[in-house]
Amino acid sequence: MSSVTVGTLPRISREKLAEMVRAKQPGFTIIDVRDSDFIGGHILGCKNVPVHTHDYKMPELVRTLADQDAVVFHCALSQQRGPASALRYLREREKMSKNGQLAGSDGVKQGQTVYVLEGGFTQWQEIYGEDPGLTEGYVKDLWDDAW
C-alpha cells in the first residue's frame, strides 16, 4: 500500500491553480467534494463529486481520470473532506492498478500527481470569487460571514 498519508499529500496554492485554470492547461482536473455547501460558487470547470457518493463513484472517477497528469481535490477548507478524498482516490487507483483494472486503459498516467488545494474554496473565493474567468456561480452574500 502507498506510503502517502493525509499529512504528506502534496498541496497546491490557489495562485498556482488559478494560473492553470486561466491558461486552460490540459491534463488536470479539479474535484470539488463539497456536498450541499457547493452552492454559492465553484472553481471554473471543476467536477462536483460529493463525499457521500464516493463509495460507488470512486472506481469510476479513477477510470475517468486515468489519463490526467494531475488531479486537484478540495472542499470548503481542505482540512478533512478534500484530503480524505484525495487519499481515498490514490488508494483506489493503486488497488485498481494492481488488479489490472487500469492496465488496458489508454493513456494511463503512471506519474499522476494528486494535490489538495491549500485553504479550499474558502480561501480561493477570497481572491478569485468574483472573477468569472476563475469562478462560476459565485454568490458573494453566502461567503461574507460564512467562515
GROMACS .gro file of C-alpha atoms in nm:
model
  147
    1MET     CA    1   0.000   0.000   0.000
    2SER     CA    2   0.106   0.356  -0.068
    3SER     CA    3   0.308   0.540   0.193
    4VAL     CA    4   0.112   0.860   0.126
    5THR     CA    5  -0.085   0.991   0.421
    6VAL     CA    6  -0.322   1.285   0.462
    7GLY     CA    7  -0.029   1.478   0.609
    8THR     CA    8   0.208   1.405   0.320
    9LEU     CA    9  -0.032   1.473   0.032
   10PRO     CA   10   0.110   1.742  -0.197
   11ARG     CA   11  -0.063   2.079  -0.167
   12ILE     CA   12  -0.120   2.330  -0.445
   13SER     CA   13  -0.162   2.702  -0.382
   14ARG     CA   14  -0.464   2.893  -0.503
   15GLU     CA   15  -0.230   3.114  -0.707
   16LYS     CA   16  -0.074   2.820  -0.892
   17LEU     CA   17  -0.415   2.662  -0.953
   18ALA     CA   18  -0.551   2.995  -1.080
   19GLU     CA   19  -0.265   3.009  -1.333
   20MET     CA   20  -0.353   2.660  -1.454
   21VAL     CA   21  -0.725   2.741  -1.483
   22ARG     CA   22  -0.659   3.070  -1.665
   23ALA     CA   23  -0.423   2.900  -1.909
   24LYS     CA   24  -0.676   2.620  -1.963
   25GLN     CA   25  -0.381   2.391  -1.906
   26PRO     CA   26  -0.461   2.044  -2.037
   27GLY     CA   27  -0.409   1.731  -1.832
   28PHE     CA   28  -0.550   1.832  -1.497
   29THR     CA   29  -0.889   1.804  -1.331
   30ILE     CA   30  -1.030   1.975  -1.023
   31ILE     CA   31  -1.257   1.768  -0.799
   32ASP     CA   32  -1.479   1.961  -0.559
   33VAL     CA   33  -1.602   1.717  -0.294
   34ARG     CA   34  -1.839   1.954  -0.117
   35ASP     CA   35  -2.195   1.839  -0.063
   36SER     CA   36  -2.470   2.098  -0.010
   37ASP     CA   37  -2.206   2.364   0.053
   38PHE     CA   38  -2.122   2.352  -0.321
   39ILE     CA   39  -2.392   2.614  -0.366
   40GLY     CA   40  -2.268   2.967  -0.390
   41GLY     CA   41  -1.975   2.918  -0.621
   42HIS     CA   42  -1.713   2.680  -0.751
   43ILE     CA   43  -1.387   2.682  -0.943
   44LEU     CA   44  -1.442   2.714  -1.317
   45GLY     CA   45  -1.453   2.374  -1.484
   46CYS     CA   46  -1.441   2.166  -1.167
   47LYS     CA   47  -1.630   1.841  -1.125
   48ASN     CA   48  -1.854   1.815  -0.820
   49VAL     CA   49  -1.821   1.467  -0.671
   50PRO     CA   50  -1.976   1.497  -0.324
   51VAL     CA   51  -1.821   1.296  -0.043
   52HIS     CA   52  -2.141   1.100   0.017
   53THR     CA   53  -2.109   0.949  -0.336
   54HIS     CA   54  -1.753   0.821  -0.301
   55ASP     CA   55  -1.846   0.465  -0.205
   56TYR     CA   56  -1.976   0.398  -0.553
   57LYS     CA   57  -1.820   0.682  -0.758
   58MET     CA   58  -1.452   0.639  -0.672
   59PRO     CA   59  -1.375   0.350  -0.913
   60GLU     CA   60  -1.550   0.539  -1.194
   61LEU     CA   61  -1.357   0.855  -1.106
   62VAL     CA   62  -1.025   0.669  -1.115
   63ARG     CA   63  -1.105   0.526  -1.460
   64THR     CA   64  -1.230   0.860  -1.593
   65LEU     CA   65  -0.921   1.048  -1.476
   66ALA     CA   66  -0.666   0.781  -1.571
   67ASP     CA   67  -0.517   0.995  -1.849
   68GLN     CA   68  -0.474   1.312  -1.641
   69ASP     CA   69  -0.134   1.443  -1.531
   70ALA     CA   70  -0.277   1.595  -1.213
   71VAL     CA   71  -0.594   1.581  -1.007
   72VAL     CA   72  -0.671   1.851  -0.750
   73PHE     CA   73  -0.913   1.777  -0.466
   74HIS     CA   74  -1.073   2.034  -0.241
   75CYS     CA   75  -1.364   2.104  -0.010
   76ALA     CA   76  -1.452   2.423   0.177
   77LEU     CA   77  -1.135   2.436   0.389
   78SER     CA   78  -0.935   2.139   0.254
   79GLN     CA   79  -0.880   2.016   0.606
   80GLN     CA   80  -1.093   1.699   0.615
   81ARG     CA   81  -1.310   1.607   0.316
   82GLY     CA   82  -1.067   1.721   0.045
   83PRO     CA   83  -0.757   1.548   0.182
   84ALA     CA   84  -0.950   1.234   0.281
   85SER     CA   85  -1.099   1.216  -0.069
   86ALA     CA   86  -0.758   1.260  -0.233
   87LEU     CA   87  -0.616   0.980  -0.020
   88ARG     CA   88  -0.913   0.756  -0.097
   89TYR     CA   89  -0.866   0.827  -0.470
   90LEU     CA   90  -0.497   0.736  -0.451
   91ARG     CA   91  -0.569   0.411  -0.269
   92GLU     CA   92  -0.846   0.316  -0.513
   93ARG     CA   93  -0.616   0.393  -0.807
   94GLU     CA   94  -0.342   0.180  -0.658
   95LYS     CA   95  -0.583  -0.109  -0.594
   96MET     CA   96  -0.727  -0.093  -0.946
   97SER     CA   97  -0.378  -0.082  -1.099
   98LYS     CA   98  -0.267  -0.388  -0.902
   99ASN     CA   99  -0.583  -0.576  -1.003
  100GLY     CA  100  -0.523  -0.494  -1.369
  101GLN     CA  101  -0.837  -0.283  -1.392
  102LEU     CA  102  -0.643   0.010  -1.536
  103ALA     CA  103  -0.387  -0.186  -1.735
  104GLY     CA  104  -0.593  -0.181  -2.056
  105SER     CA  105  -0.684   0.185  -2.033
  106ASP     CA  106  -0.535   0.408  -2.299
  107GLY     CA  107  -0.320   0.687  -2.168
  108VAL     CA  108  -0.298   0.579  -1.803
  109LYS     CA  109  -0.059   0.821  -1.635
  110GLN     CA  110   0.169   0.628  -1.404
  111GLY     CA  111   0.313   0.951  -1.265
  112GLN     CA  112  -0.019   1.122  -1.199
  113THR     CA  113   0.010   1.377  -0.918
  114VAL     CA  114  -0.278   1.417  -0.675
  115TYR     CA  115  -0.296   1.751  -0.495
  116VAL     CA  116  -0.508   1.914  -0.227
  117LEU     CA  117  -0.593   2.281  -0.271
  118GLU     CA  118  -0.448   2.479   0.019
  119GLY     CA  119  -0.726   2.656   0.210
  120GLY     CA  120  -1.001   2.503  -0.002
  121PHE     CA  121  -1.273   2.704  -0.169
  122THR     CA  122  -1.296   2.937   0.130
  123GLN     CA  123  -0.952   3.083   0.063
  124TRP     CA  124  -0.998   3.057  -0.314
  125GLN     CA  125  -1.310   3.275  -0.310
  126GLU     CA  126  -1.138   3.544  -0.101
  127ILE     CA  127  -0.926   3.637  -0.403
  128TYR     CA  128  -1.098   3.479  -0.704
  129GLY     CA  129  -1.465   3.458  -0.607
  130GLU     CA  130  -1.576   3.750  -0.820
  131ASP     CA  131  -1.352   3.662  -1.116
  132PRO     CA  132  -1.575   3.497  -1.380
  133GLY     CA  133  -1.264   3.367  -1.555
  134LEU     CA  134  -1.189   3.152  -1.249
  135THR     CA  135  -1.512   3.105  -1.053
  136GLU     CA  136  -1.863   3.006  -1.161
  137GLY     CA  137  -2.192   3.064  -0.981
  138TYR     CA  138  -2.041   3.284  -0.714
  139VAL     CA  139  -2.285   3.435  -0.462
  140LYS     CA  140  -2.086   3.683  -0.253
  141ASP     CA  141  -2.354   3.718   0.016
  142LEU     CA  142  -2.320   3.350   0.106
  143TRP     CA  143  -1.949   3.392   0.173
  144ASP     CA  144  -1.937   3.726   0.354
  145ASP     CA  145  -1.959   3.579   0.703
  146ALA     CA  146  -1.950   3.209   0.620
  147TRP     CA  147  -1.622   3.112   0.784
   0.00000   0.00000   0.00000
